mmCIF file with all atom_site columns, C-alpha atoms in Angstrom:
data_model
loop_
_atom_site.group_PDB
_atom_site.id
_atom_site.type_symbol
_atom_site.label_atom_id
_atom_site.label_alt_id
_atom_site.label_comp_id
_atom_site.label_asym_id
_atom_site.label_entity_id
_atom_site.label_seq_id
_atom_site.pdbx_PDB_ins_code
_atom_site.Cartn_x
_atom_site.Cartn_y
_atom_site.Cartn_z
_atom_site.occupancy
_atom_site.B_iso_or_equiv
_atom_site.pdbx_formal_charge
_atom_site.auth_seq_id
_atom_site.auth_comp_id
_atom_site.auth_asym_id
_atom_site.auth_atom_id
_atom_site.pdbx_PDB_model_num
ATOM 1   C CA . MET Y 1 1   ? 69.115 139.997 -65.463 1.00 54.00 ? 15  MET Y CA 1
ATOM 2   C CA . THR Y 1 2   ? 69.307 137.881 -62.299 1.00 77.00 ? 16  THR Y CA 1
ATOM 3   C CA . PRO Y 1 3   ? 66.153 135.785 -61.675 1.00 86.00 ? 17  PRO Y CA 1
ATOM 4   C CA . HIS Y 1 4   ? 64.034 137.074 -58.797 1.00 92.00 ? 18  HIS Y CA 1
ATOM 5   C CA . THR Y 1 5   ? 60.699 135.187 -59.123 1.00 96.00 ? 19  THR Y CA 1
ATOM 6   C CA . ILE Y 1 6   ? 59.983 131.511 -59.707 1.00 97.00 ? 20  ILE Y CA 1
ATOM 7   C CA . ILE Y 1 7   ? 56.523 130.364 -60.788 1.00 98.00 ? 21  ILE Y CA 1
ATOM 8   C CA . TRP Y 1 8   ? 56.052 126.669 -60.128 1.00 98.00 ? 22  TRP Y CA 1
ATOM 9   C CA . ASP Y 1 9   ? 53.609 124.177 -61.542 1.00 98.00 ? 23  ASP Y CA 1
ATOM 10  C CA . PHE Y 1 10  ? 52.504 121.586 -58.968 1.00 98.00 ? 24  PHE Y CA 1
ATOM 11  C CA . ASP Y 1 11  ? 51.641 118.079 -60.218 1.00 97.00 ? 25  ASP Y CA 1
ATOM 12  C CA . GLY Y 1 12  ? 54.641 116.442 -61.838 1.00 96.00 ? 26  GLY Y CA 1
ATOM 13  C CA . THR Y 1 13  ? 56.901 119.410 -61.095 1.00 98.00 ? 27  THR Y CA 1
ATOM 14  C CA . LEU Y 1 14  ? 57.161 119.792 -57.326 1.00 98.00 ? 28  LEU Y CA 1
ATOM 15  C CA . TYR Y 1 15  ? 56.873 116.005 -57.028 1.00 97.00 ? 29  TYR Y CA 1
ATOM 16  C CA . PRO Y 1 16  ? 57.267 113.129 -59.524 1.00 94.00 ? 30  PRO Y CA 1
ATOM 17  C CA . LEU Y 1 17  ? 54.272 111.267 -60.963 1.00 90.00 ? 31  LEU Y CA 1
ATOM 18  C CA . ARG Y 1 18  ? 54.598 107.697 -59.663 1.00 85.00 ? 32  ARG Y CA 1
ATOM 19  C CA . PRO Y 1 19  ? 52.304 106.791 -61.375 1.00 87.00 ? 33  PRO Y CA 1
ATOM 20  C CA . LEU Y 1 20  ? 49.383 109.045 -60.355 1.00 93.00 ? 34  LEU Y CA 1
ATOM 21  C CA . ASP Y 1 21  ? 49.145 112.766 -59.788 1.00 96.00 ? 35  ASP Y CA 1
ATOM 22  C CA . SER Y 1 22  ? 47.398 114.091 -56.670 1.00 97.00 ? 36  SER Y CA 1
ATOM 23  C CA . GLU Y 1 23  ? 43.971 114.385 -58.316 1.00 98.00 ? 37  GLU Y CA 1
ATOM 24  C CA . GLN Y 1 24  ? 44.189 110.906 -59.813 1.00 97.00 ? 38  GLN Y CA 1
ATOM 25  C CA . ALA Y 1 25  ? 45.205 109.536 -56.398 1.00 96.00 ? 39  ALA Y CA 1
ATOM 26  C CA . LEU Y 1 26  ? 42.116 111.147 -54.848 1.00 97.00 ? 40  LEU Y CA 1
ATOM 27  C CA . LEU Y 1 27  ? 39.906 109.739 -57.610 1.00 96.00 ? 41  LEU Y CA 1
ATOM 28  C CA . LYS Y 1 28  ? 41.388 106.288 -57.021 1.00 94.00 ? 42  LYS Y CA 1
ATOM 29  C CA . MET Y 1 29  ? 40.348 106.481 -53.362 1.00 94.00 ? 43  MET Y CA 1
ATOM 30  C CA . ARG Y 1 30  ? 36.864 107.523 -54.424 1.00 92.00 ? 44  ARG Y CA 1
ATOM 31  C CA . ARG Y 1 31  ? 36.766 104.713 -56.959 1.00 90.00 ? 45  ARG Y CA 1
ATOM 32  C CA . ALA Y 1 32  ? 37.443 102.127 -54.249 1.00 87.00 ? 46  ALA Y CA 1
ATOM 33  C CA . GLN Y 1 33  ? 34.117 103.066 -52.642 1.00 82.00 ? 47  GLN Y CA 1
ATOM 34  C CA . PHE Y 1 34  ? 32.257 101.884 -55.755 1.00 78.00 ? 48  PHE Y CA 1
ATOM 35  C CA . GLN Y 1 35  ? 33.902 98.532  -56.416 1.00 66.00 ? 49  GLN Y CA 1
ATOM 36  C CA . LYS Y 1 36  ? 31.079 96.409  -55.033 1.00 63.00 ? 50  LYS Y CA 1
ATOM 37  C CA . GLY Y 1 37  ? 27.467 95.780  -55.943 1.00 58.00 ? 51  GLY Y CA 1
ATOM 38  C CA . MET Y 1 38  ? 25.269 98.193  -57.861 1.00 57.00 ? 52  MET Y CA 1
ATOM 39  C CA . HIS Y 1 39  ? 27.913 100.934 -57.872 1.00 72.00 ? 53  HIS Y CA 1
ATOM 40  C CA . ARG Y 1 40  ? 30.327 98.964  -60.044 1.00 77.00 ? 54  ARG Y CA 1
ATOM 41  C CA . PHE Y 1 41  ? 29.509 101.163 -63.074 1.00 83.00 ? 55  PHE Y CA 1
ATOM 42  C CA . LEU Y 1 42  ? 30.652 104.243 -61.125 1.00 85.00 ? 56  LEU Y CA 1
ATOM 43  C CA . ASP Y 1 43  ? 33.924 102.468 -60.369 1.00 86.00 ? 57  ASP Y CA 1
ATOM 44  C CA . LEU Y 1 44  ? 34.471 101.857 -64.090 1.00 88.00 ? 58  LEU Y CA 1
ATOM 45  C CA . TRP Y 1 45  ? 33.467 105.422 -64.984 1.00 89.00 ? 59  TRP Y CA 1
ATOM 46  C CA . ILE Y 1 46  ? 36.016 106.905 -62.572 1.00 94.00 ? 60  ILE Y CA 1
ATOM 47  C CA . GLU Y 1 47  ? 38.647 104.459 -63.849 1.00 94.00 ? 61  GLU Y CA 1
ATOM 48  C CA . GLY Y 1 48  ? 37.995 105.842 -67.343 1.00 94.00 ? 62  GLY Y CA 1
ATOM 49  C CA . LEU Y 1 49  ? 38.350 109.421 -66.091 1.00 96.00 ? 63  LEU Y CA 1
ATOM 50  C CA . ILE Y 1 50  ? 41.710 108.604 -64.491 1.00 96.00 ? 64  ILE Y CA 1
ATOM 51  C CA . TYR Y 1 51  ? 42.868 106.844 -67.659 1.00 96.00 ? 65  TYR Y CA 1
ATOM 52  C CA . GLY Y 1 52  ? 41.857 109.779 -69.843 1.00 96.00 ? 66  GLY Y CA 1
ATOM 53  C CA . ASP Y 1 53  ? 43.676 112.255 -67.652 1.00 96.00 ? 67  ASP Y CA 1
ATOM 54  C CA . GLN Y 1 54  ? 46.808 110.093 -67.577 1.00 94.00 ? 68  GLN Y CA 1
ATOM 55  C CA . HIS Y 1 55  ? 46.782 109.874 -71.382 1.00 94.00 ? 69  HIS Y CA 1
ATOM 56  C CA . GLN Y 1 56  ? 46.224 113.605 -71.847 1.00 93.00 ? 70  GLN Y CA 1
ATOM 57  C CA . TRP Y 1 57  ? 42.783 113.450 -73.412 1.00 95.00 ? 71  TRP Y CA 1
ATOM 58  C CA . PHE Y 1 58  ? 41.893 116.812 -71.821 1.00 95.00 ? 72  PHE Y CA 1
ATOM 59  C CA . ARG Y 1 59  ? 44.330 119.206 -73.452 1.00 93.00 ? 73  ARG Y CA 1
ATOM 60  C CA . ASN Y 1 60  ? 42.433 122.240 -74.783 1.00 94.00 ? 74  ASN Y CA 1
ATOM 61  C CA . ARG Y 1 61  ? 40.197 124.676 -72.906 1.00 94.00 ? 75  ARG Y CA 1
ATOM 62  C CA . GLN Y 1 62  ? 36.893 122.959 -73.689 1.00 96.00 ? 76  GLN Y CA 1
ATOM 63  C CA . SER Y 1 63  ? 38.130 119.506 -72.784 1.00 97.00 ? 77  SER Y CA 1
ATOM 64  C CA . ARG Y 1 64  ? 39.767 120.875 -69.609 1.00 96.00 ? 78  ARG Y CA 1
ATOM 65  C CA . LYS Y 1 65  ? 36.414 122.402 -68.623 1.00 96.00 ? 79  LYS Y CA 1
ATOM 66  C CA . LEU Y 1 66  ? 34.796 119.015 -69.221 1.00 96.00 ? 80  LEU Y CA 1
ATOM 67  C CA . TYR Y 1 67  ? 37.434 117.305 -67.092 1.00 97.00 ? 81  TYR Y CA 1
ATOM 68  C CA . ARG Y 1 68  ? 36.909 119.689 -64.170 1.00 96.00 ? 82  ARG Y CA 1
ATOM 69  C CA . MET Y 1 69  ? 33.140 119.149 -64.361 1.00 96.00 ? 83  MET Y CA 1
ATOM 70  C CA . LEU Y 1 70  ? 33.513 115.343 -64.425 1.00 95.00 ? 84  LEU Y CA 1
ATOM 71  C CA . TYR Y 1 71  ? 36.111 115.500 -61.640 1.00 97.00 ? 85  TYR Y CA 1
ATOM 72  C CA . GLY Y 1 72  ? 33.704 117.472 -59.441 1.00 95.00 ? 86  GLY Y CA 1
ATOM 73  C CA . TRP Y 1 73  ? 30.882 115.020 -60.137 1.00 94.00 ? 87  TRP Y CA 1
ATOM 74  C CA . ALA Y 1 74  ? 33.090 112.012 -59.377 1.00 94.00 ? 88  ALA Y CA 1
ATOM 75  C CA . LEU Y 1 75  ? 34.119 113.447 -56.016 1.00 96.00 ? 89  LEU Y CA 1
ATOM 76  C CA . LYS Y 1 76  ? 30.661 114.528 -54.877 1.00 95.00 ? 90  LYS Y CA 1
ATOM 77  C CA . GLY Y 1 77  ? 30.042 112.897 -51.491 1.00 93.00 ? 91  GLY Y CA 1
ATOM 78  C CA . THR Y 1 78  ? 33.701 111.960 -50.930 1.00 95.00 ? 92  THR Y CA 1
ATOM 79  C CA . PRO Y 1 79  ? 34.794 112.358 -47.282 1.00 95.00 ? 93  PRO Y CA 1
ATOM 80  C CA . ALA Y 1 80  ? 37.083 115.378 -46.910 1.00 97.00 ? 94  ALA Y CA 1
ATOM 81  C CA . ALA Y 1 81  ? 39.433 113.131 -44.893 1.00 96.00 ? 95  ALA Y CA 1
ATOM 82  C CA . PHE Y 1 82  ? 40.442 111.543 -48.204 1.00 97.00 ? 96  PHE Y CA 1
ATOM 83  C CA . LEU Y 1 83  ? 42.224 114.800 -49.049 1.00 98.00 ? 97  LEU Y CA 1
ATOM 84  C CA . ASP Y 1 84  ? 44.633 114.254 -46.157 1.00 97.00 ? 98  ASP Y CA 1
ATOM 85  C CA . ARG Y 1 85  ? 45.278 110.652 -47.161 1.00 96.00 ? 99  ARG Y CA 1
ATOM 86  C CA . ALA Y 1 86  ? 45.988 111.583 -50.785 1.00 96.00 ? 100 ALA Y CA 1
ATOM 87  C CA . ALA Y 1 87  ? 48.163 114.492 -49.647 1.00 97.00 ? 101 ALA Y CA 1
ATOM 88  C CA . GLU Y 1 88  ? 50.247 112.284 -47.343 1.00 97.00 ? 102 GLU Y CA 1
ATOM 89  C CA . ASP Y 1 89  ? 50.928 109.809 -50.147 1.00 95.00 ? 103 ASP Y CA 1
ATOM 90  C CA . THR Y 1 90  ? 51.871 112.614 -52.533 1.00 97.00 ? 104 THR Y CA 1
ATOM 91  C CA . ALA Y 1 91  ? 54.039 114.523 -50.035 1.00 97.00 ? 105 ALA Y CA 1
ATOM 92  C CA . ALA Y 1 92  ? 56.081 111.358 -49.471 1.00 97.00 ? 106 ALA Y CA 1
ATOM 93  C CA . LEU Y 1 93  ? 57.239 111.591 -53.107 1.00 97.00 ? 107 LEU Y CA 1
ATOM 94  C CA . ILE Y 1 94  ? 59.059 114.893 -52.487 1.00 97.00 ? 108 ILE Y CA 1
ATOM 95  C CA . SER Y 1 95  ? 62.636 113.999 -51.611 1.00 97.00 ? 109 SER Y CA 1
ATOM 96  C CA . GLY Y 1 96  ? 64.531 115.404 -48.666 1.00 97.00 ? 110 GLY Y CA 1
ATOM 97  C CA . ASP Y 1 97  ? 67.049 116.962 -51.048 1.00 97.00 ? 111 ASP Y CA 1
ATOM 98  C CA . ASP Y 1 98  ? 64.306 118.748 -52.977 1.00 97.00 ? 112 ASP Y CA 1
ATOM 99  C CA . ARG Y 1 99  ? 62.721 120.037 -49.764 1.00 98.00 ? 113 ARG Y CA 1
ATOM 100 C CA . LYS Y 1 100 ? 66.074 121.363 -48.610 1.00 98.00 ? 114 LYS Y CA 1
ATOM 101 C CA . THR Y 1 101 ? 66.665 123.008 -51.982 1.00 98.00 ? 115 THR Y CA 1
ATOM 102 C CA . LEU Y 1 102 ? 63.311 124.793 -51.887 1.00 98.00 ? 116 LEU Y CA 1
ATOM 103 C CA . HIS Y 1 103 ? 64.010 126.172 -48.411 1.00 98.00 ? 117 HIS Y CA 1
ATOM 104 C CA . GLU Y 1 104 ? 67.454 127.346 -49.485 1.00 97.00 ? 118 GLU Y CA 1
ATOM 105 C CA . MET Y 1 105 ? 66.039 129.134 -52.529 1.00 97.00 ? 119 MET Y CA 1
ATOM 106 C CA . ARG Y 1 106 ? 63.422 130.864 -50.395 1.00 97.00 ? 120 ARG Y CA 1
ATOM 107 C CA . ARG Y 1 107 ? 66.038 131.948 -47.849 1.00 97.00 ? 121 ARG Y CA 1
ATOM 108 C CA . SER Y 1 108 ? 68.141 133.354 -50.693 1.00 95.00 ? 122 SER Y CA 1
ATOM 109 C CA . GLY Y 1 109 ? 65.411 135.925 -51.326 1.00 95.00 ? 123 GLY Y CA 1
ATOM 110 C CA . LEU Y 1 110 ? 63.696 134.372 -54.338 1.00 96.00 ? 124 LEU Y CA 1
ATOM 111 C CA . ARG Y 1 111 ? 59.975 135.017 -54.587 1.00 96.00 ? 125 ARG Y CA 1
ATOM 112 C CA . MET Y 1 112 ? 58.222 131.707 -55.281 1.00 98.00 ? 126 MET Y CA 1
ATOM 113 C CA . LEU Y 1 113 ? 54.624 131.100 -56.375 1.00 98.00 ? 127 LEU Y CA 1
ATOM 114 C CA . VAL Y 1 114 ? 52.589 128.014 -57.316 1.00 98.00 ? 128 VAL Y CA 1
ATOM 115 C CA . ILE Y 1 115 ? 50.041 128.166 -60.130 1.00 98.00 ? 129 ILE Y CA 1
ATOM 116 C CA . SER Y 1 116 ? 48.308 124.864 -60.897 1.00 98.00 ? 130 SER Y CA 1
ATOM 117 C CA . CYS Y 1 117 ? 45.411 123.505 -62.939 1.00 97.00 ? 131 CYS Y CA 1
ATOM 118 C CA . GLY Y 1 118 ? 44.920 121.018 -60.087 1.00 97.00 ? 132 GLY Y CA 1
ATOM 119 C CA . THR Y 1 119 ? 43.028 121.059 -56.780 1.00 98.00 ? 133 THR Y CA 1
ATOM 120 C CA . LEU Y 1 120 ? 43.824 123.872 -54.352 1.00 98.00 ? 134 LEU Y CA 1
ATOM 121 C CA . GLU Y 1 121 ? 43.250 121.849 -51.185 1.00 98.00 ? 135 GLU Y CA 1
ATOM 122 C CA . LEU Y 1 122 ? 45.540 119.068 -52.391 1.00 98.00 ? 136 LEU Y CA 1
ATOM 123 C CA . CYS Y 1 123 ? 48.280 121.557 -53.316 1.00 98.00 ? 137 CYS Y CA 1
ATOM 124 C CA . GLU Y 1 124 ? 48.069 123.243 -49.915 1.00 98.00 ? 138 GLU Y CA 1
ATOM 125 C CA . LYS Y 1 125 ? 47.929 120.021 -47.911 1.00 98.00 ? 139 LYS Y CA 1
ATOM 126 C CA . VAL Y 1 126 ? 50.793 118.365 -49.806 1.00 98.00 ? 140 VAL Y CA 1
ATOM 127 C CA . LEU Y 1 127 ? 53.048 121.400 -49.329 1.00 98.00 ? 141 LEU Y CA 1
ATOM 128 C CA . LYS Y 1 128 ? 52.195 121.595 -45.617 1.00 98.00 ? 142 LYS Y CA 1
ATOM 129 C CA . LYS Y 1 129 ? 52.738 117.881 -45.019 1.00 98.00 ? 143 LYS Y CA 1
ATOM 130 C CA . ALA Y 1 130 ? 56.077 118.112 -46.841 1.00 98.00 ? 144 ALA Y CA 1
ATOM 131 C CA . GLY Y 1 131 ? 57.074 121.064 -44.635 1.00 98.00 ? 145 GLY Y CA 1
ATOM 132 C CA . ILE Y 1 132 ? 57.560 123.425 -47.576 1.00 98.00 ? 146 ILE Y CA 1
ATOM 133 C CA . ARG Y 1 133 ? 54.386 125.537 -47.654 1.00 98.00 ? 147 ARG Y CA 1
ATOM 134 C CA . ASP Y 1 134 ? 56.228 128.525 -46.217 1.00 98.00 ? 148 ASP Y CA 1
ATOM 135 C CA . CYS Y 1 135 ? 58.548 128.498 -49.246 1.00 98.00 ? 149 CYS Y CA 1
ATOM 136 C CA . PHE Y 1 136 ? 55.740 129.874 -51.422 1.00 98.00 ? 150 PHE Y CA 1
ATOM 137 C CA . GLU Y 1 137 ? 54.156 133.299 -51.277 1.00 97.00 ? 151 GLU Y CA 1
ATOM 138 C CA . THR Y 1 138 ? 50.865 132.087 -52.733 1.00 98.00 ? 152 THR Y CA 1
ATOM 139 C CA . VAL Y 1 139 ? 49.244 128.972 -54.192 1.00 98.00 ? 153 VAL Y CA 1
ATOM 140 C CA . ARG Y 1 140 ? 46.609 129.334 -56.916 1.00 98.00 ? 154 ARG Y CA 1
ATOM 141 C CA . ALA Y 1 141 ? 44.517 126.410 -58.162 1.00 98.00 ? 155 ALA Y CA 1
ATOM 142 C CA . ASN Y 1 142 ? 40.904 125.164 -58.247 1.00 98.00 ? 156 ASN Y CA 1
ATOM 143 C CA . PRO Y 1 143 ? 39.177 125.064 -54.833 1.00 98.00 ? 157 PRO Y CA 1
ATOM 144 C CA . LEU Y 1 144 ? 36.707 122.411 -53.757 1.00 98.00 ? 158 LEU Y CA 1
ATOM 145 C CA . ILE Y 1 145 ? 33.363 123.052 -52.086 1.00 97.00 ? 159 ILE Y CA 1
ATOM 146 C CA . LEU Y 1 146 ? 33.147 121.269 -48.730 1.00 97.00 ? 160 LEU Y CA 1
ATOM 147 C CA . GLU Y 1 147 ? 30.005 120.799 -46.648 1.00 97.00 ? 161 GLU Y CA 1
ATOM 148 C CA . SER Y 1 148 ? 29.511 118.732 -43.475 1.00 97.00 ? 162 SER Y CA 1
ATOM 149 C CA . GLY Y 1 149 ? 32.837 116.960 -43.898 1.00 96.00 ? 163 GLY Y CA 1
ATOM 150 C CA . ASN Y 1 150 ? 32.253 115.957 -47.510 1.00 97.00 ? 164 ASN Y CA 1
ATOM 151 C CA . ILE Y 1 151 ? 33.273 117.207 -50.938 1.00 97.00 ? 165 ILE Y CA 1
ATOM 152 C CA . VAL Y 1 152 ? 30.161 118.455 -52.753 1.00 96.00 ? 166 VAL Y CA 1
ATOM 153 C CA . GLY Y 1 153 ? 31.713 120.103 -55.810 1.00 94.00 ? 167 GLY Y CA 1
ATOM 154 C CA . GLY Y 1 154 ? 34.442 122.358 -57.077 1.00 95.00 ? 168 GLY Y CA 1
ATOM 155 C CA . VAL Y 1 155 ? 35.092 125.838 -58.437 1.00 95.00 ? 169 VAL Y CA 1
ATOM 156 C CA . SER Y 1 156 ? 36.956 126.132 -61.741 1.00 95.00 ? 170 SER Y CA 1
ATOM 157 C CA . GLN Y 1 157 ? 39.399 129.029 -61.563 1.00 96.00 ? 171 GLN Y CA 1
ATOM 158 C CA . VAL Y 1 158 ? 42.563 127.759 -63.292 1.00 97.00 ? 172 VAL Y CA 1
ATOM 159 C CA . VAL Y 1 159 ? 41.058 125.554 -65.982 1.00 97.00 ? 173 VAL Y CA 1
ATOM 160 C CA . ALA Y 1 160 ? 43.548 125.639 -68.833 1.00 96.00 ? 174 ALA Y CA 1
ATOM 161 C CA . ALA Y 1 161 ? 47.136 126.529 -69.667 1.00 96.00 ? 175 ALA Y CA 1
ATOM 162 C CA . GLU Y 1 162 ? 46.117 130.061 -70.691 1.00 97.00 ? 176 GLU Y CA 1
ATOM 163 C CA . ASP Y 1 163 ? 44.658 130.677 -67.220 1.00 98.00 ? 177 ASP Y CA 1
ATOM 164 C CA . LYS Y 1 164 ? 48.052 129.973 -65.670 1.00 98.00 ? 178 LYS Y CA 1
ATOM 165 C CA . LEU Y 1 165 ? 49.622 132.585 -67.906 1.00 97.00 ? 179 LEU Y CA 1
ATOM 166 C CA . THR Y 1 166 ? 46.923 135.143 -67.076 1.00 97.00 ? 180 THR Y CA 1
ATOM 167 C CA . LEU Y 1 167 ? 47.508 134.622 -63.349 1.00 97.00 ? 181 LEU Y CA 1
ATOM 168 C CA . ALA Y 1 168 ? 51.271 134.839 -63.778 1.00 97.00 ? 182 ALA Y CA 1
ATOM 169 C CA . ARG Y 1 169 ? 50.927 138.199 -65.511 1.00 96.00 ? 183 ARG Y CA 1
ATOM 170 C CA . GLN Y 1 170 ? 48.659 139.475 -62.750 1.00 95.00 ? 184 GLN Y CA 1
ATOM 171 C CA . LEU Y 1 171 ? 51.029 138.347 -60.001 1.00 95.00 ? 185 LEU Y CA 1
ATOM 172 C CA . THR Y 1 172 ? 54.325 139.444 -61.549 1.00 93.00 ? 186 THR Y CA 1
ATOM 173 C CA . GLY Y 1 173 ? 53.490 142.097 -64.134 1.00 85.00 ? 187 GLY Y CA 1
ATOM 174 C CA . THR Y 1 174 ? 54.827 142.335 -67.662 1.00 77.00 ? 188 THR Y CA 1
ATOM 175 C CA . PRO Y 1 175 ? 57.290 142.094 -69.307 1.00 85.00 ? 189 PRO Y CA 1
ATOM 176 C CA . PRO Y 1 176 ? 58.485 138.999 -67.415 1.00 92.00 ? 190 PRO Y CA 1
ATOM 177 C CA . LYS Y 1 177 ? 62.000 140.207 -66.662 1.00 91.00 ? 191 LYS Y CA 1
ATOM 178 C CA . GLY Y 1 178 ? 63.718 137.983 -64.112 1.00 94.00 ? 192 GLY Y CA 1
ATOM 179 C CA . VAL Y 1 179 ? 60.825 135.487 -64.030 1.00 96.00 ? 193 VAL Y CA 1
ATOM 180 C CA . VAL Y 1 180 ? 61.571 131.747 -64.038 1.00 97.00 ? 194 VAL Y CA 1
ATOM 181 C CA . ALA Y 1 181 ? 58.732 129.364 -64.939 1.00 98.00 ? 195 ALA Y CA 1
ATOM 182 C CA . VAL Y 1 182 ? 59.131 125.717 -63.918 1.00 98.00 ? 196 VAL Y CA 1
ATOM 183 C CA . GLY Y 1 183 ? 56.792 123.061 -65.301 1.00 98.00 ? 197 GLY Y CA 1
ATOM 184 C CA . ASP Y 1 184 ? 56.626 119.555 -66.675 1.00 96.00 ? 198 ASP Y CA 1
ATOM 185 C CA . GLY Y 1 185 ? 53.945 119.333 -69.347 1.00 92.00 ? 199 GLY Y CA 1
ATOM 186 C CA . TYR Y 1 186 ? 51.414 120.704 -71.793 1.00 94.00 ? 200 TYR Y CA 1
ATOM 187 C CA . THR Y 1 187 ? 49.521 122.932 -69.336 1.00 95.00 ? 201 THR Y CA 1
ATOM 188 C CA . ASP Y 1 188 ? 52.778 124.802 -68.717 1.00 97.00 ? 202 ASP Y CA 1
ATOM 189 C CA . ILE Y 1 189 ? 53.661 125.647 -72.336 1.00 97.00 ? 203 ILE Y CA 1
ATOM 190 C CA . PRO Y 1 190 ? 52.158 129.174 -72.601 1.00 97.00 ? 204 PRO Y CA 1
ATOM 191 C CA . LEU Y 1 191 ? 53.726 130.124 -69.266 1.00 97.00 ? 205 LEU Y CA 1
ATOM 192 C CA . LEU Y 1 192 ? 57.115 128.701 -70.251 1.00 98.00 ? 206 LEU Y CA 1
ATOM 193 C CA . ASP Y 1 193 ? 56.976 130.498 -73.593 1.00 97.00 ? 207 ASP Y CA 1
ATOM 194 C CA . TRP Y 1 194 ? 56.246 133.780 -71.801 1.00 97.00 ? 208 TRP Y CA 1
ATOM 195 C CA . ALA Y 1 195 ? 58.813 133.629 -68.983 1.00 97.00 ? 209 ALA Y CA 1
ATOM 196 C CA . GLU Y 1 196 ? 62.312 134.987 -69.440 1.00 95.00 ? 210 GLU Y CA 1
ATOM 197 C CA . TYR Y 1 197 ? 63.744 131.749 -68.039 1.00 96.00 ? 211 TYR Y CA 1
ATOM 198 C CA . PRO Y 1 198 ? 61.678 128.636 -68.972 1.00 98.00 ? 212 PRO Y CA 1
ATOM 199 C CA . VAL Y 1 199 ? 62.634 125.426 -67.149 1.00 98.00 ? 213 VAL Y CA 1
ATOM 200 C CA . MET Y 1 200 ? 61.219 121.923 -67.532 1.00 97.00 ? 214 MET Y CA 1
ATOM 201 C CA . VAL Y 1 201 ? 61.632 119.186 -64.937 1.00 97.00 ? 215 VAL Y CA 1
ATOM 202 C CA . ASP Y 1 202 ? 62.558 116.206 -67.087 1.00 95.00 ? 216 ASP Y CA 1
ATOM 203 C CA . PRO Y 1 203 ? 63.906 113.191 -65.156 1.00 94.00 ? 217 PRO Y CA 1
ATOM 204 C CA . ASP Y 1 204 ? 63.769 110.769 -68.105 1.00 92.00 ? 218 ASP Y CA 1
ATOM 205 C CA . GLN Y 1 205 ? 64.568 113.276 -70.911 1.00 92.00 ? 219 GLN Y CA 1
ATOM 206 C CA . SER Y 1 206 ? 61.195 112.639 -72.547 1.00 92.00 ? 220 SER Y CA 1
ATOM 207 C CA . ASN Y 1 207 ? 60.337 116.351 -72.519 1.00 92.00 ? 221 ASN Y CA 1
ATOM 208 C CA . GLN Y 1 208 ? 63.659 117.248 -74.090 1.00 93.00 ? 222 GLN Y CA 1
ATOM 209 C CA . ARG Y 1 209 ? 62.837 114.921 -76.977 1.00 93.00 ? 223 ARG Y CA 1
ATOM 210 C CA . LYS Y 1 210 ? 59.276 116.246 -77.223 1.00 93.00 ? 224 LYS Y CA 1
ATOM 211 C CA . TYR Y 1 211 ? 60.119 119.959 -77.121 1.00 94.00 ? 225 TYR Y CA 1
ATOM 212 C CA . THR Y 1 212 ? 63.338 120.046 -79.134 1.00 92.00 ? 226 THR Y CA 1
ATOM 213 C CA . SER Y 1 213 ? 62.257 123.229 -80.921 1.00 94.00 ? 227 SER Y CA 1
ATOM 214 C CA . LYS Y 1 214 ? 61.677 125.133 -77.669 1.00 96.00 ? 228 LYS Y CA 1
ATOM 215 C CA . PRO Y 1 215 ? 64.424 127.204 -75.993 1.00 95.00 ? 229 PRO Y CA 1
ATOM 216 C CA . TYR Y 1 216 ? 63.798 125.575 -72.626 1.00 97.00 ? 230 TYR Y CA 1
ATOM 217 C CA . HIS Y 1 217 ? 66.267 124.567 -69.928 1.00 97.00 ? 231 HIS Y CA 1
ATOM 218 C CA . PHE Y 1 218 ? 65.800 120.936 -68.839 1.00 97.00 ? 232 PHE Y CA 1
ATOM 219 C CA . ILE Y 1 219 ? 66.667 119.665 -65.354 1.00 97.00 ? 233 ILE Y CA 1
ATOM 220 C CA . PRO Y 1 220 ? 66.368 116.137 -63.921 1.00 96.00 ? 234 PRO Y CA 1
ATOM 221 C CA . SER Y 1 221 ? 65.047 117.325 -60.541 1.00 96.00 ? 235 SER Y CA 1
ATOM 222 C CA . ILE Y 1 222 ? 64.361 120.383 -58.381 1.00 97.00 ? 236 ILE Y CA 1
ATOM 223 C CA . ASN Y 1 223 ? 67.742 119.840 -56.761 1.00 96.00 ? 237 ASN Y CA 1
ATOM 224 C CA . ALA Y 1 224 ? 69.427 120.879 -60.035 1.00 97.00 ? 238 ALA Y CA 1
ATOM 225 C CA . LEU Y 1 225 ? 67.678 124.251 -60.278 1.00 97.00 ? 239 LEU Y CA 1
ATOM 226 C CA . PRO Y 1 226 ? 69.991 126.388 -58.081 1.00 96.00 ? 240 PRO Y CA 1
ATOM 227 C CA . GLY Y 1 227 ? 73.002 125.474 -60.214 1.00 95.00 ? 241 GLY Y CA 1
ATOM 228 C CA . LEU Y 1 228 ? 71.074 126.426 -63.340 1.00 95.00 ? 242 LEU Y CA 1
ATOM 229 C CA . LEU Y 1 229 ? 70.008 129.753 -61.821 1.00 93.00 ? 243 LEU Y CA 1
ATOM 230 C CA . THR Y 1 230 ? 73.642 130.724 -61.237 1.00 91.00 ? 244 THR Y CA 1
ATOM 231 C CA . GLN Y 1 231 ? 74.210 130.434 -65.000 1.00 89.00 ? 245 GLN Y CA 1
ATOM 232 C CA . MET Y 1 232 ? 71.288 132.671 -65.940 1.00 83.00 ? 246 MET Y CA 1
#
């Protein structure tokens, strides 16, 4: 069956991690506010949160819930303008070729969705700043709570890998005939296992070595996806 729907992950999939994802970049900006005086311990605490996320300490549902709670606490009081700064830095990582490819796939009639365990506002702002928001029918992630120009908390809606799969089923129906899932890591595994066409973005072949037992397709970049789709 010809693919007709693509479900995308966001962080590490629609742009490369160099070296931080969008949430870690936002936390780093917040951390810089605490690097002097009595707030130094908050700087170190946020550094530890970034390190733990980078090293995949928060893998299962309970630890993912803990991460989202700590993330919300760390950002409380952060100026909302930081979202735009983090989004600009992240959007710059999406190559011109990848942006062109996404537009071409959308014009070809493919239905494209984003489901992420990340921050909704960052996803939306990055896609808009990269000029590719209109490629996607919907973006689902975890929204922040904003008051008086500051971040005051967050709402956990897509906490763990299983939540991504639940949303995918709601948005596309089952069985997943013609559905392509594109991801890059552990929060994408249930969705990739469910989709008819599972694809991993794998620029350094580390995922191919890690998931040798999985029947996934591996591509070095978004730009390689259209050629793969013609073979499906």
